CSV table of C-alpha atoms in Angstrom, one decimal:
chain,number,residue,atom,x,y,z
A,1,MET,CA,0.0,0.0,-0.1
A,2,PHE,CA,1.0,3.6,-0.2
A,3,LYS,CA,0.9,6.1,2.6
A,4,THR,CA,0.8,10.0,2.4
A,5,ARG,CA,1.6,12.2,5.2
A,6,GLY,CA,0.6,15.6,5.3
A,7,PHE,CA,2.6,18.4,7.3
A,8,GLY,CA,1.6,22.2,7.0
A,9,GLY,CA,-0.7,21.3,3.8
A,10,ALA,CA,1.9,19.4,1.9
A,11,LEU,CA,1.7,15.8,1.1
A,12,ILE,CA,4.7,13.4,2.1
A,13,LEU,CA,4.5,9.9,0.6
A,14,THR,CA,5.8,6.9,2.1
A,15,VAL,CA,5.4,3.2,0.9
A,16,VAL,CA,4.4,0.4,3.5
A,17,ALA,CA,3.3,-3.0,3.0
A,18,THR,CA,0.1,-2.7,1.1
A,19,ALA,CA,-1.8,1.9,0.5
A,20,THR,CA,-2.9,4.4,3.2
A,21,LEU,CA,-3.8,7.9,2.2
A,22,LEU,CA,-3.5,10.2,4.9
A,23,ALA,CA,-5.1,13.6,5.2
A,24,ASP,CA,-3.1,16.9,4.5
A,25,HIS,CA,-3.3,17.9,7.9
A,26,LEU,CA,-1.4,17.1,11.1
A,27,GLY,CA,-4.4,14.8,12.5
A,28,PHE,CA,-3.1,12.1,10.1
A,29,LYS,CA,-6.5,10.7,9.6
A,30,GLY,CA,-6.4,8.3,6.6
A,31,SER,CA,-7.7,5.6,4.2
A,32,THR,CA,-6.4,2.5,2.7
A,33,TYR,CA,-6.0,2.0,-1.0
A,34,PRO,CA,-4.8,-1.5,-2.2
A,35,VAL,CA,-2.2,-1.9,-4.8
A,36,SER,CA,-1.0,-5.0,-6.8
A,37,GLY,CA,1.8,-6.3,-4.7
A,38,ALA,CA,4.8,-5.2,-2.7
A,39,PRO,CA,5.2,-1.7,-3.6
A,40,ARG,CA,8.6,-0.3,-3.6
A,41,ALA,CA,8.0,3.3,-4.5
A,42,VAL,CA,5.2,5.7,-5.0
A,43,VAL,CA,4.9,9.3,-6.9
A,44,ALA,CA,2.3,11.8,-6.7
A,45,ALA,CA,1.8,14.0,-9.7
A,46,ASP,CA,-1.1,15.2,-12.3
A,47,LEU,CA,-0.9,12.3,-14.7
A,48,ASP,CA,-3.7,13.2,-16.7
A,49,ASP,CA,-3.6,17.2,-17.0
A,50,ASP,CA,-6.7,17.8,-15.1
A,51,GLY,CA,-5.2,19.8,-12.2
A,52,LYS,CA,-5.7,17.1,-9.6
A,53,VAL,CA,-2.9,15.0,-8.1
A,54,ASP,CA,-2.8,11.4,-9.0
A,55,PHE,CA,-0.7,8.6,-7.5
A,56,ALA,CA,1.4,5.9,-9.2
A,57,SER,CA,2.8,2.8,-7.2
A,58,ALA,CA,5.6,0.6,-8.4
A,59,ASP,CA,4.7,-3.0,-7.4
A,60,MET,CA,7.8,-5.2,-7.3
A,61,LEU,CA,6.4,-8.5,-6.8
A,62,SER,CA,3.6,-8.3,-9.5
A,63,ASN,CA,5.7,-6.4,-11.8
A,64,THR,CA,3.0,-3.7,-12.2
A,65,VAL,CA,2.4,0.0,-11.8
A,66,THR,CA,-0.9,0.7,-9.8
A,67,LEU,CA,-2.6,3.9,-10.9
A,68,TYR,CA,-5.1,6.1,-8.7
A,69,ARG,CA,-6.9,9.1,-10.1
A,70,GLY,CA,-7.6,12.2,-8.2
A,71,GLU,CA,-11.3,12.8,-8.5
A,72,PRO,CA,-13.6,15.7,-6.9
A,73,GLY,CA,-14.3,14.9,-3.3
A,74,PRO,CA,-15.6,16.6,-0.2
A,75,GLU,CA,-14.7,20.2,0.5
A,76,GLY,CA,-13.1,20.6,-2.9
A,77,ARG,CA,-10.3,18.0,-2.1
A,78,ALA,CA,-9.2,15.2,-4.7
A,79,THR,CA,-10.3,11.7,-3.7
A,80,PRO,CA,-8.2,9.0,-5.0
A,81,THR,CA,-10.2,6.6,-7.3
A,82,GLU,CA,-8.6,3.2,-8.8
A,83,TRP,CA,-7.6,4.1,-12.2
A,84,GLY,CA,-5.9,1.0,-13.8
A,85,VAL,CA,-2.8,-1.4,-13.6
A,86,LEU,CA,0.0,-0.8,-15.9
A,87,PRO,CA,1.8,-4.2,-16.6
A,88,LEU,CA,5.5,-4.4,-16.7
A,89,PRO,CA,7.6,-7.2,-18.4
A,90,SER,CA,7.7,-10.5,-16.3
A,91,GLY,CA,10.6,-10.3,-13.8
A,92,ALA,CA,11.1,-6.5,-14.2
A,93,GLY,CA,11.2,-6.0,-10.5
A,94,PRO,CA,10.1,-2.3,-10.3
A,95,PHE,CA,12.3,-0.4,-7.6
A,96,ASP,CA,11.7,3.3,-8.2
A,97,ILE,CA,9.2,5.5,-10.1
A,98,LYS,CA,9.2,9.4,-11.0
A,99,ALA,CA,7.0,11.5,-13.0
A,100,ALA,CA,8.3,14.3,-15.4
A,101,ASP,CA,7.3,15.6,-18.8
A,102,LEU,CA,9.9,14.0,-21.0
A,103,ASN,CA,8.5,15.0,-24.5
A,104,ARG,CA,7.5,18.6,-23.6
A,105,ASP,CA,3.9,18.1,-24.3
A,106,GLY,CA,2.8,19.6,-21.0
A,107,ASN,CA,1.7,16.1,-19.6
A,108,ASN,CA,3.7,14.2,-16.9
A,109,ASP,CA,5.2,11.0,-18.0
A,110,LEU,CA,6.2,8.1,-15.9
A,111,ILE,CA,9.6,6.6,-15.5
A,112,VAL,CA,10.1,3.2,-13.8
A,113,ALA,CA,13.6,2.0,-12.9
A,114,ASN,CA,13.4,-1.9,-13.1
A,115,ALA,CA,16.1,-3.6,-10.8
A,116,ASP,CA,15.7,-7.4,-11.8
A,117,ASN,CA,15.7,-6.9,-15.6
A,118,ASN,CA,18.0,-3.9,-15.8
A,119,THR,CA,15.8,-1.6,-17.8
A,120,VAL,CA,14.0,1.6,-17.6
A,121,SER,CA,10.3,1.6,-18.6
A,122,ILE,CA,8.7,4.9,-19.9
A,123,PHE,CA,4.9,5.5,-19.8
A,124,ALA,CA,3.6,8.7,-21.7
A,125,GLY,CA,1.0,10.6,-20.0
A,126,GLY,CA,-2.0,12.1,-21.9
A,127,ASP,CA,-5.1,14.1,-21.6
A,128,ASP,CA,-7.7,12.3,-19.4
A,129,VAL,CA,-6.2,8.8,-20.3
A,130,PRO,CA,-3.9,6.5,-18.2
A,131,PRO,CA,-0.2,6.6,-19.1
A,132,ALA,CA,0.7,4.2,-22.0
A,133,LEU,CA,4.0,2.4,-22.4
A,134,GLN,CA,6.3,4.2,-24.8
A,135,ALA,CA,9.7,2.7,-24.3
A,136,THR,CA,12.0,0.3,-22.5
A,137,VAL,CA,15.6,1.4,-22.2
A,138,ASP,CA,18.4,-1.1,-21.3
A,139,VAL,CA,20.7,0.3,-18.6
A,140,GLY,CA,22.1,-2.8,-16.8
A,141,GLY,CA,23.6,-2.6,-13.4
A,142,SER,CA,20.2,-3.6,-11.4
A,143,PRO,CA,18.7,0.1,-11.3
A,144,ARG,CA,17.5,1.2,-8.2
A,145,GLY,CA,16.7,4.9,-8.6
A,146,VAL,CA,16.2,7.4,-11.4
A,147,VAL,CA,16.0,11.3,-11.8
A,148,ALA,CA,14.9,13.3,-14.7
A,149,VAL,CA,17.1,16.3,-15.4
A,150,ASP,CA,18.4,18.4,-18.4
A,151,LEU,CA,21.9,17.6,-17.9
A,152,ASN,CA,23.2,19.0,-21.1
A,153,ARG,CA,20.9,22.1,-21.2
A,154,ASP,CA,19.2,21.4,-24.3
A,155,GLY,CA,15.9,21.9,-22.9
A,156,GLN,CA,14.9,18.2,-22.9
A,157,LEU,CA,14.9,16.2,-19.5
A,158,ASP,CA,17.6,13.3,-19.7
A,159,LEU,CA,17.6,10.4,-17.2
A,160,ALA,CA,20.3,9.6,-14.5
A,161,VAL,CA,19.9,6.0,-13.2
A,162,THR,CA,21.8,4.6,-10.2
A,163,GLY,CA,22.8,1.0,-10.3
A,164,ALA,CA,23.4,-1.1,-7.3
A,165,ASN,CA,25.5,-3.8,-8.8
A,166,CYS,CA,27.9,-1.7,-11.0
A,167,ASN,CA,28.0,1.0,-8.3
A,168,CYS,CA,27.4,3.5,-11.0
A,169,LEU,CA,25.5,6.3,-12.4
A,170,THR,CA,24.2,5.9,-16.1
A,171,VAL,CA,23.1,8.7,-18.1
A,172,LEU,CA,20.5,8.3,-20.9
A,173,ARG,CA,20.4,11.2,-23.3
A,174,ASN,CA,16.9,12.4,-24.2
A,175,GLY,CA,16.8,12.2,-28.2
A,176,GLY,CA,13.2,13.4,-28.4
A,177,GLY,CA,10.2,11.2,-29.1
A,178,PHE,CA,10.8,9.0,-26.0
A,179,THR,CA,14.3,8.0,-27.4
A,180,PHE,CA,17.0,7.7,-25.0
A,181,ALA,CA,20.7,6.6,-25.5
A,182,GLN,CA,23.4,6.1,-22.9
A,183,ALA,CA,25.6,9.0,-22.9
A,184,ALA,CA,27.7,8.3,-20.0
A,185,ARG,CA,28.5,5.9,-17.1
A,186,ILE,CA,30.2,7.2,-14.1
A,187,THR,CA,31.6,4.5,-11.6
A,188,GLY,CA,32.8,4.9,-8.2
A,189,LEU,CA,30.5,7.9,-7.4
A,190,ILE,CA,27.5,6.4,-6.0
A,191,SER,CA,27.7,5.1,-2.3
A,192,PHE,CA,24.0,4.4,-1.9
A,193,ARG,CA,21.6,1.9,-3.5
A,194,ARG,CA,18.5,3.6,-4.0
A,195,GLY,CA,19.7,6.8,-5.4
A,196,SER,CA,16.3,8.8,-5.3
A,197,CYS,CA,18.5,11.7,-5.0
A,198,LEU,CA,21.9,12.4,-6.2
A,199,ARG,CA,24.1,12.9,-3.1
A,200,GLU,CA,27.7,12.2,-2.8
A,201,ARG,CA,30.9,13.4,-1.8
A,202,ARG,CA,31.3,14.7,-5.4
A,203,ASP,CA,28.8,16.3,-7.3
A,204,PRO,CA,27.2,13.7,-9.9
A,205,HIS,CA,25.3,16.6,-11.6
A,206,LEU,CA,28.4,18.5,-12.4
A,207,ALA,CA,30.5,15.4,-13.5
A,208,VAL,CA,27.6,14.1,-15.6
A,209,THR,CA,27.1,17.6,-17.3
A,210,LYS,CA,30.7,17.9,-18.1
A,211,ILE,CA,30.8,14.6,-19.6
A,212,LEU,CA,27.6,15.2,-21.8
A,213,GLU,CA,29.1,18.6,-23.0
A,214,GLU,CA,32.3,17.0,-24.0
A,215,ALA,CA,30.6,14.0,-25.8
């Protein structure tokens, strides 16, 4: 499940064993929302361009992404409603999930790091429809975390993926149209496994940007 905790009106999401949505107040009242199985990560973002927050859970054992759509609720608050389940390849082992507009169409897309089959799955977001699978990119190294950031300053979001088995950061350059190609692999920089944020003694952002600019 996924759990969101509110503090000062902001929602903080945490993943627990099955999905609990807690109110965005300090009272921590909540409701439970089932997901497919063994969620490893959850992301909150507007995935259908309706101005309401939706939720997506990366479910490791079932190799799926569970979607909840924000629908109008009491007092103008969005109420999560089951929206569908996105299948991933058998044995994918999704470990992390992020939302970002990768093709600059104004819609958030979903990026899933699959630890067990060494890939990143990309789902395109659209107006009033669930995200649809657009690409699967091989990265190797048992990816445990992914972030989307414009590393070479061309106006398009690239992907930086942390790998547990390779102790590395793999950079995927955005070529447009949901095409991504490996531009760099930096080893020895990442001392953590999950990699949901890029923190290290050295600055991976600066290192990756330099490599991309010189490529």
